């Protein structure tokens, strides 16, 4: 079971990386359902044929949905009773009441069992996990180095993640870029460094609240070193600046806008370099090997960008929150450097491909499967011990 949201405020990253984990879990034979607060994530889930349940809750108040979860879980089995792989939800529940409505793709005839709960949200709390953990093992996909939560599994795939960030935890830790949960098409992908660079991929996340993609391209078009390059801007589903980008495209023949891109890895392969905000896209670009200039515009991106920069893997564009327009100028400077130096692009590309191999989602899925198997073993051992104790008493 996956708990994640998407909307104009938080973008699509939480849901998209969870969908990569879902695909890997399904390959291992597990059924998965998404729980999401509202309708924001539904188009993304429908596009993947993914089963889901809308909780009609506030995505910023996860504790407020605990009563909803408890009702849903209790409809399926007694509290504290682990189901195991062969015990599924009751088929008799009507669709509108069932946690996993019949007919939702991925649920099978009766739906999946309550085996594991993975949350990907910046609004989780210790109390939230404590309550959910009464029903099943729990894990957290974490960017902000949260700690002190009662978990069975911590996942932080970022370049800065290390065990010292999670002191005094009994949970299993999956840390570092080997666990970057990318879609399977990013594994084993080929990439070629061209002597003459011409094509720039521009991506700023699902919402681009500050309109940075268009503002960057306008500055790049005004700079003699970068004016003749081709710019492909990927616009997310929540981008409120899409009409401005369309107007930019109409004015400049070397500007292209792409929306709802189904084959992002191919678009990256066709790019000589990229300008990107910090986040999961940086790990996708790394797996392909695309040299990049990167920047941050929200606080959770800063550590990622700083981590890549400190290791000499990217050109640093800057921090929009502290630098404003100077960040855009820094990003243009980074692209100018990359465009002029094929050797630098080749160096960055090789380092990035060594950092991320595209197998992270499957590594996470195997660890979750291991958690489920160990829970089953503990449940069986407890049942056997109880039976033995009962026989001794008799």
PDB file of N, CA, C and O in Angstrom, residues 97-156:
ATOM      1  N   UNK A  97     -17.590   1.009  -0.770  1.00  0.00           N
ATOM      2  CA  UNK A  97     -17.073   0.870   0.584  1.00  0.00           C
ATOM      3  C   UNK A  97     -15.742   0.144   0.632  1.00  0.00           C
ATOM      4  O   UNK A  97     -15.002   0.258   1.581  1.00  0.00           O
ATOM      5  N   UNK A  98     -15.449  -0.644  -0.400  1.00  0.00           N
ATOM      6  CA  UNK A  98     -14.233  -1.451  -0.377  1.00  0.00           C
ATOM      7  C   UNK A  98     -12.994  -0.580  -0.509  1.00  0.00           C
ATOM      8  O   UNK A  98     -12.987   0.391  -1.263  1.00  0.00           O
ATOM      9  N   UNK A  99     -11.966  -0.913   0.229  1.00  0.00           N
ATOM     10  CA  UNK A  99     -10.709  -0.170   0.126  1.00  0.00           C
ATOM     11  C   UNK A  99     -10.147  -0.249  -1.276  1.00  0.00           C
ATOM     12  O   UNK A  99      -9.593   0.699  -1.805  1.00  0.00           O
ATOM     13  N   UNK A 100     -10.293  -1.393  -1.918  1.00  0.00           N
ATOM     14  CA  UNK A 100      -9.807  -1.593  -3.272  1.00  0.00           C
ATOM     15  C   UNK A 100     -10.997  -1.955  -4.154  1.00  0.00           C
ATOM     16  O   UNK A 100     -11.369  -3.118  -4.242  1.00  0.00           O
ATOM     17  N   UNK A 101     -11.644  -0.991  -4.776  1.00  0.00           N
ATOM     18  CA  UNK A 101     -12.845  -1.259  -5.553  1.00  0.00           C
ATOM     19  C   UNK A 101     -12.604  -2.299  -6.635  1.00  0.00           C
ATOM     20  O   UNK A 101     -11.587  -2.275  -7.308  1.00  0.00           O
ATOM     21  N   UNK A 102     -13.561  -3.199  -6.807  1.00  0.00           N
ATOM     22  CA  UNK A 102     -13.458  -4.197  -7.860  1.00  0.00           C
ATOM     23  C   UNK A 102     -13.399  -3.494  -9.200  1.00  0.00           C
ATOM     24  O   UNK A 102     -14.072  -2.510  -9.437  1.00  0.00           O
ATOM     25  N   UNK A 103     -12.560  -4.014 -10.085  1.00  0.00           N
ATOM     26  CA  UNK A 103     -12.425  -3.423 -11.397  1.00  0.00           C
ATOM     27  C   UNK A 103     -11.242  -2.487 -11.504  1.00  0.00           C
ATOM     28  O   UNK A 103     -10.831  -2.148 -12.603  1.00  0.00           O
ATOM     29  N   UNK A 104     -10.709  -2.021 -10.385  1.00  0.00           N
ATOM     30  CA  UNK A 104      -9.498  -1.204 -10.446  1.00  0.00           C
ATOM     31  C   UNK A 104      -8.338  -2.057 -10.900  1.00  0.00           C
ATOM     32  O   UNK A 104      -8.065  -3.110 -10.333  1.00  0.00           O
ATOM     33  N   UNK A 105      -7.638  -1.593 -11.925  1.00  0.00           N
ATOM     34  CA  UNK A 105      -6.523  -2.374 -12.475  1.00  0.00           C
ATOM     35  C   UNK A 105      -5.463  -2.613 -11.421  1.00  0.00           C
ATOM     36  O   UNK A 105      -5.059  -1.713 -10.705  1.00  0.00           O
ATOM     37  N   UNK A 106      -4.996  -3.828 -11.322  1.00  0.00           N
ATOM     38  CA  UNK A 106      -3.913  -4.145 -10.407  1.00  0.00           C
ATOM     39  C   UNK A 106      -4.360  -4.759  -9.112  1.00  0.00           C
ATOM     40  O   UNK A 106      -3.559  -5.218  -8.324  1.00  0.00           O
ATOM     41  N   UNK A 107      -5.676  -4.804  -8.854  1.00  0.00           N
ATOM     42  CA  UNK A 107      -6.143  -5.329  -7.586  1.00  0.00           C
ATOM     43  C   UNK A 107      -6.481  -6.805  -7.633  1.00  0.00           C
ATOM     44  O   UNK A 107      -6.676  -7.434  -6.606  1.00  0.00           O
ATOM     45  N   UNK A 108      -6.626  -7.359  -8.820  1.00  0.00           N
ATOM     46  CA  UNK A 108      -7.009  -8.757  -8.895  1.00  0.00           C
ATOM     47  C   UNK A 108      -8.471  -8.933  -8.505  1.00  0.00           C
ATOM     48  O   UNK A 108      -9.230  -7.975  -8.357  1.00  0.00           O
ATOM     49  N   UNK A 109      -8.896 -10.164  -8.302  1.00  0.00           N
ATOM     50  CA  UNK A 109     -10.303 -10.448  -8.036  1.00  0.00           C
ATOM     51  C   UNK A 109     -10.746  -9.919  -6.683  1.00  0.00           C
ATOM     52  O   UNK A 109     -11.807  -9.324  -6.531  1.00  0.00           O
ATOM     53  N   UNK A 110      -9.959 -10.141  -5.672  1.00  0.00           N
ATOM     54  CA  UNK A 110     -10.371  -9.783  -4.312  1.00  0.00           C
ATOM     55  C   UNK A 110      -9.567  -8.650  -3.702  1.00  0.00           C
ATOM     56  O   UNK A 110      -9.849  -8.218  -2.598  1.00  0.00           O
ATOM     57  N   UNK A 111      -8.521  -8.205  -4.387  1.00  0.00           N
ATOM     58  CA  UNK A 111      -7.695  -7.140  -3.841  1.00  0.00           C
ATOM     59  C   UNK A 111      -6.503  -7.682  -3.086  1.00  0.00           C
ATOM     60  O   UNK A 111      -6.437  -8.858  -2.742  1.00  0.00           O
ATOM     61  N   UNK A 112      -5.508  -6.840  -2.814  1.00  0.00           N
ATOM     62  CA  UNK A 112      -4.297  -7.275  -2.141  1.00  0.00           C
ATOM     63  C   UNK A 112      -4.464  -7.332  -0.629  1.00  0.00           C
ATOM     64  O   UNK A 112      -5.410  -6.811  -0.068  1.00  0.00           O
ATOM     65  N   UNK A 113      -3.531  -7.995   0.019  1.00  0.00           N
ATOM     66  CA  UNK A 113      -3.562  -8.080   1.473  1.00  0.00           C
ATOM     67  C   UNK A 113      -2.869  -6.876   2.087  1.00  0.00           C
ATOM     68  O   UNK A 113      -2.112  -6.178   1.435  1.00  0.00           O
ATOM     69  N   UNK A 114      -3.159  -6.610   3.371  1.00  0.00           N
ATOM     70  CA  UNK A 114      -2.533  -5.505   4.086  1.00  0.00           C
ATOM     71  C   UNK A 114      -1.175  -5.968   4.605  1.00  0.00           C
ATOM     72  O   UNK A 114      -1.050  -6.402   5.744  1.00  0.00           O
ATOM     73  N   UNK A 115      -0.160  -5.885   3.767  1.00  0.00           N
ATOM     74  CA  UNK A 115       1.149  -6.432   4.112  1.00  0.00           C
ATOM     75  C   UNK A 115       2.185  -5.369   4.470  1.00  0.00           C
ATOM     76  O   UNK A 115       3.062  -5.609   5.292  1.00  0.00           O
ATOM     77  N   UNK A 116       2.102  -4.193   3.816  1.00  0.00           N
ATOM     78  CA  UNK A 116       3.127  -3.167   4.028  1.00  0.00           C
ATOM     79  C   UNK A 116       2.554  -1.822   3.614  1.00  0.00           C
ATOM     80  O   UNK A 116       1.778  -1.725   2.661  1.00  0.00           O
ATOM     81  N   UNK A 117       2.969  -0.772   4.340  1.00  0.00           N
ATOM     82  CA  UNK A 117       2.472   0.588   4.109  1.00  0.00           C
ATOM     83  C   UNK A 117       3.674   1.499   3.893  1.00  0.00           C
ATOM     84  O   UNK A 117       4.513   1.645   4.781  1.00  0.00           O
ATOM     85  N   UNK A 118       3.781   2.101   2.705  1.00  0.00           N
ATOM     86  CA  UNK A 118       4.876   3.016   2.391  1.00  0.00           C
ATOM     87  C   UNK A 118       4.301   4.406   2.176  1.00  0.00           C
ATOM     88  O   UNK A 118       3.447   4.615   1.311  1.00  0.00           O
ATOM     89  N   UNK A 119       4.765   5.385   2.962  1.00  0.00           N
ATOM     90  CA  UNK A 119       4.292   6.764   2.855  1.00  0.00           C
ATOM     91  C   UNK A 119       5.367   7.641   2.230  1.00  0.00           C
ATOM     92  O   UNK A 119       6.545   7.543   2.575  1.00  0.00           O
ATOM     93  N   UNK A 120       4.931   8.508   1.316  1.00  0.00           N
ATOM     94  CA  UNK A 120       5.825   9.484   0.697  1.00  0.00           C
ATOM     95  C   UNK A 120       5.157  10.845   0.811  1.00  0.00           C
ATOM     96  O   UNK A 120       4.372  11.253  -0.044  1.00  0.00           O
ATOM     97  N   UNK A 121       5.438  11.544   1.905  1.00  0.00           N
ATOM     98  CA  UNK A 121       4.817  12.835   2.176  1.00  0.00           C
ATOM     99  C   UNK A 121       5.704  13.627   3.122  1.00  0.00           C
ATOM    100  O   UNK A 121       6.360  13.057   3.993  1.00  0.00           O
ATOM    101  N   UNK A 122       5.702  14.945   2.955  1.00  0.00           N
ATOM    102  CA  UNK A 122       6.432  15.813   3.880  1.00  0.00           C
ATOM    103  C   UNK A 122       5.618  16.129   5.129  1.00  0.00           C
ATOM    104  O   UNK A 122       6.082  16.868   6.006  1.00  0.00           O
ATOM    105  N   UNK A 123       4.414  15.582   5.230  1.00  0.00           N
ATOM    106  CA  UNK A 123       3.525  15.919   6.332  1.00  0.00           C
ATOM    107  C   UNK A 123       3.274  14.734   7.263  1.00  0.00           C
ATOM    108  O   UNK A 123       2.353  14.768   8.072  1.00  0.00           O
ATOM    109  N   UNK A 124       4.099  13.700   7.163  1.00  0.00           N
ATOM    110  CA  UNK A 124       3.973  12.561   8.070  1.00  0.00           C
ATOM    111  C   UNK A 124       4.409  12.963   9.480  1.00  0.00           C
ATOM    112  O   UNK A 124       5.184  13.903   9.660  1.00  0.00           O
ATOM    113  N   UNK A 125       3.890  12.244  10.481  1.00  0.00           N
ATOM    114  CA  UNK A 125       4.241  12.491  11.874  1.00  0.00           C
ATOM    115  C   UNK A 125       4.493  11.155  12.568  1.00  0.00           C
ATOM    116  O   UNK A 125       4.099  10.088  12.067  1.00  0.00           O
ATOM    117  N   UNK A 126       5.111  11.220  13.731  1.00  0.00           N
ATOM    118  CA  UNK A 126       5.360  10.011  14.507  1.00  0.00           C
ATOM    119  C   UNK A 126       4.047   9.334  14.899  1.00  0.00           C
ATOM    120  O   UNK A 126       3.925   8.102  14.854  1.00  0.00           O
ATOM    121  N   UNK A 127       3.052  10.132  15.262  1.00  0.00           N
ATOM    122  CA  UNK A 127       1.761   9.565  15.655  1.00  0.00           C
ATOM    123  C   UNK A 127       1.082   8.867  14.484  1.00  0.00           C
ATOM    124  O   UNK A 127       0.455   7.815  14.644  1.00  0.00           O
ATOM    125  N   UNK A 128       1.210   9.441  13.313  1.00  0.00           N
ATOM    126  CA  UNK A 128       0.626   8.832  12.118  1.00  0.00           C
ATOM    127  C   UNK A 128       1.201   7.439  11.890  1.00  0.00           C
ATOM    128  O   UNK A 128       0.473   6.458  11.710  1.00  0.00           O
ATOM    129  N   UNK A 129       2.518   7.340  11.934  1.00  0.00           N
ATOM    130  CA  UNK A 129       3.147   6.037  11.717  1.00  0.00           C
ATOM    131  C   UNK A 129       2.847   5.076  12.860  1.00  0.00           C
ATOM    132  O   UNK A 129       2.685   3.869  12.642  1.00  0.00           O
ATOM    133  N   UNK A 130       2.786   5.591  14.069  1.00  0.00           N
ATOM    134  CA  UNK A 130       2.507   4.705  15.206  1.00  0.00           C
ATOM    135  C   UNK A 130       1.148   4.029  15.040  1.00  0.00           C
ATOM    136  O   UNK A 130       1.004   2.827  15.289  1.00  0.00           O
ATOM    137  N   UNK A 131       0.157   4.802  14.610  1.00  0.00           N
ATOM    138  CA  UNK A 131      -1.186   4.248  14.451  1.00  0.00           C
ATOM    139  C   UNK A 131      -1.258   3.270  13.275  1.00  0.00           C
ATOM    140  O   UNK A 131      -1.843   2.189  13.396  1.00  0.00           O
ATOM    141  N   UNK A 132      -0.660   3.638  12.148  1.00  0.00           N
ATOM    142  CA  UNK A 132      -0.704   2.742  10.983  1.00  0.00           C
ATOM    143  C   UNK A 132       0.065   1.456  11.261  1.00  0.00           C
ATOM    144  O   UNK A 132      -0.330   0.367  10.829  1.00  0.00           O
ATOM    145  N   UNK A 133       1.126   1.576  12.055  1.00  0.00           N
ATOM    146  CA  UNK A 133       1.964   0.409  12.344  1.00  0.00           C
ATOM    147  C   UNK A 133       1.237  -0.614  13.221  1.00  0.00           C
ATOM    148  O   UNK A 133       1.672  -1.756  13.326  1.00  0.00           O
ATOM    149  N   UNK A 134       0.137  -0.219  13.840  1.00  0.00           N
ATOM    150  CA  UNK A 134      -0.668  -1.188  14.574  1.00  0.00           C
ATOM    151  C   UNK A 134      -1.317  -2.199  13.632  1.00  0.00           C
ATOM    152  O   UNK A 134      -1.723  -3.278  14.055  1.00  0.00           O
ATOM    153  N   UNK A 135      -1.382  -1.818  12.342  1.00  0.00           N
ATOM    154  CA  UNK A 135      -2.032  -2.680  11.362  1.00  0.00           C
ATOM    155  C   UNK A 135      -1.043  -3.453  10.494  1.00  0.00           C
ATOM    156  O   UNK A 135      -1.344  -4.573  10.057  1.00  0.00           O
ATOM    157  N   UNK A 136       0.108  -2.870  10.227  1.00  0.00           N
ATOM    158  CA  UNK A 136       1.057  -3.506   9.310  1.00  0.00           C
ATOM    159  C   UNK A 136       2.413  -2.819   9.429  1.00  0.00           C
ATOM    160  O   UNK A 136       2.514  -1.725   9.980  1.00  0.00           O
ATOM    161  N   UNK A 137       3.494  -3.441   8.903  1.00  0.00           N
ATOM    162  CA  UNK A 137       4.799  -2.775   8.876  1.00  0.00           C
ATOM    163  C   UNK A 137       4.733  -1.504   8.024  1.00  0.00           C
ATOM    164  O   UNK A 137       3.960  -1.432   7.061  1.00  0.00           O
ATOM    165  N   UNK A 138       5.559  -0.508   8.380  1.00  0.00           N
ATOM    166  CA  UNK A 138       5.499   0.779   7.692  1.00  0.00           C
ATOM    167  C   UNK A 138       6.893   1.228   7.255  1.00  0.00           C
ATOM    168  O   UNK A 138       7.907   0.923   7.889  1.00  0.00           O
ATOM    169  N   UNK A 139       6.911   1.979   6.160  1.00  0.00           N
ATOM    170  CA  UNK A 139       8.143   2.560   5.654  1.00  0.00           C
ATOM    171  C   UNK A 139       7.904   3.993   5.220  1.00  0.00           C
ATOM    172  O   UNK A 139       6.760   4.415   5.012  1.00  0.00           O
ATOM    173  N   UNK A 140       8.983   4.739   5.076  1.00  0.00           N
ATOM    174  CA  UNK A 140       8.879   6.151   4.689  1.00  0.00           C
ATOM    175  C   UNK A 140       9.921   6.465   3.623  1.00  0.00           C
ATOM    176  O   UNK A 140      11.098   6.124   3.772  1.00  0.00           O
ATOM    177  N   UNK A 141       9.475   7.106   2.557  1.00  0.00           N
ATOM    178  CA  UNK A 141      10.372   7.628   1.531  1.00  0.00           C
ATOM    179  C   UNK A 141      10.671   9.069   1.906  1.00  0.00           C
ATOM    180  O   UNK A 141       9.766   9.913   1.932  1.00  0.00           O
ATOM    181  N   UNK A 142      11.926   9.358   2.228  1.00  0.00           N
ATOM    182  CA  UNK A 142      12.273  10.595   2.932  1.00  0.00           C
ATOM    183  C   UNK A 142      13.297  11.419   2.165  1.00  0.00           C
ATOM    184  O   UNK A 142      14.308  10.898   1.690  1.00  0.00           O
ATOM    185  N   UNK A 143      13.048  12.726   2.039  1.00  0.00           N
ATOM    186  CA  UNK A 143      13.999  13.680   1.459  1.00  0.00           C
ATOM    187  C   UNK A 143      14.579  14.616   2.507  1.00  0.00           C
ATOM    188  O   UNK A 143      15.622  15.218   2.288  1.00  0.00           O
ATOM    189  N   UNK A 144      13.881  14.763   3.628  1.00  0.00           N
ATOM    190  CA  UNK A 144      14.200  15.835   4.569  1.00  0.00           C
ATOM    191  C   UNK A 144      14.940  15.359   5.808  1.00  0.00           C
ATOM    192  O   UNK A 144      15.099  16.124   6.759  1.00  0.00           O
ATOM    193  N   UNK A 145      15.394  14.097   5.789  1.00  0.00           N
ATOM    194  CA  UNK A 145      16.141  13.549   6.918  1.00  0.00           C
ATOM    195  C   UNK A 145      15.337  13.643   8.207  1.00  0.00           C
ATOM    196  O   UNK A 145      15.831  14.095   9.244  1.00  0.00           O
ATOM    197  N   UNK A 146      14.099  13.229   8.120  1.00  0.00           N
ATOM    198  CA  UNK A 146      13.243  13.135   9.299  1.00  0.00           C
ATOM    199  C   UNK A 146      13.790  12.039  10.193  1.00  0.00           C
ATOM    200  O   UNK A 146      14.440  11.116   9.726  1.00  0.00           O
ATOM    201  N   UNK A 147      13.520  12.086  11.467  1.00  0.00           N
ATOM    202  CA  UNK A 147      14.006  11.039  12.370  1.00  0.00           C
ATOM    203  C   UNK A 147      13.064  10.926  13.556  1.00  0.00           C
ATOM    204  O   UNK A 147      12.209  11.774  13.778  1.00  0.00           O
ATOM    205  N   UNK A 148      13.234   9.841  14.307  1.00  0.00           N
ATOM    206  CA  UNK A 148      12.424   9.642  15.493  1.00  0.00           C
ATOM    207  C   UNK A 148      11.070   9.033  15.223  1.00  0.00           C
ATOM    208  O   UNK A 148      10.207   9.030  16.109  1.00  0.00           O
ATOM    209  N   UNK A 149      10.848   8.519  14.035  1.00  0.00           N
ATOM    210  CA  UNK A 149       9.571   7.908  13.709  1.00  0.00           C
ATOM    211  C   UNK A 149       9.624   6.403  13.937  1.00  0.00           C
ATOM    212  O   UNK A 149      10.658   5.771  13.683  1.00  0.00           O
ATOM    213  N   UNK A 150       8.525   5.796  14.366  1.00  0.00           N
ATOM    214  CA  UNK A 150       8.489   4.343  14.571  1.00  0.00           C
ATOM    215  C   UNK A 150       8.276   3.615  13.246  1.00  0.00           C
ATOM    216  O   UNK A 150       7.147   3.382  12.821  1.00  0.00           O
ATOM    217  N   UNK A 151       9.368   3.269  12.595  1.00  0.00           N
ATOM    218  CA  UNK A 151       9.306   2.684  11.256  1.00  0.00           C
ATOM    219  C   UNK A 151       9.985   1.323  11.206  1.00  0.00           C
ATOM    220  O   UNK A 151      10.803   0.982  12.055  1.00  0.00           O
ATOM    221  N   UNK A 152       9.664   0.596  10.162  1.00  0.00           N
ATOM    222  CA  UNK A 152      10.369  -0.645   9.839  1.00  0.00           C
ATOM    223  C   UNK A 152      11.370  -0.434   8.717  1.00  0.00           C
ATOM    224  O   UNK A 152      12.326  -1.202   8.588  1.00  0.00           O
ATOM    225  N   UNK A 153      11.153   0.621   7.893  1.00  0.00           N
ATOM    226  CA  UNK A 153      12.013   0.864   6.736  1.00  0.00           C
ATOM    227  C   UNK A 153      12.099   2.357   6.445  1.00  0.00           C
ATOM    228  O   UNK A 153      11.095   3.038   6.274  1.00  0.00           O
ATOM    229  N   UNK A 154      13.346   2.870   6.421  1.00  0.00           N
ATOM    230  CA  UNK A 154      13.621   4.245   5.982  1.00  0.00           C
ATOM    231  C   UNK A 154      14.243   4.175   4.591  1.00  0.00           C
ATOM    232  O   UNK A 154      15.188   3.409   4.357  1.00  0.00           O
ATOM    233  N   UNK A 155      13.770   5.014   3.667  1.00  0.00           N
ATOM    234  CA  UNK A 155      14.370   5.104   2.333  1.00  0.00           C
ATOM    235  C   UNK A 155      14.736   6.558   2.069  1.00  0.00           C
ATOM    236  O   UNK A 155      13.871   7.434   2.069  1.00  0.00           O
ATOM    237  N   UNK A 156      16.013   6.819   1.862  1.00  0.00           N
ATOM    238  CA  UNK A 156      16.469   8.128   1.423  1.00  0.00           C
ATOM    239  C   UNK A 156      17.514   7.886   0.345  1.00  0.00           C
ATOM    240  O   UNK A 156      18.659   7.549   0.641  1.00  0.00           O
TER     241      UNK A 156
END
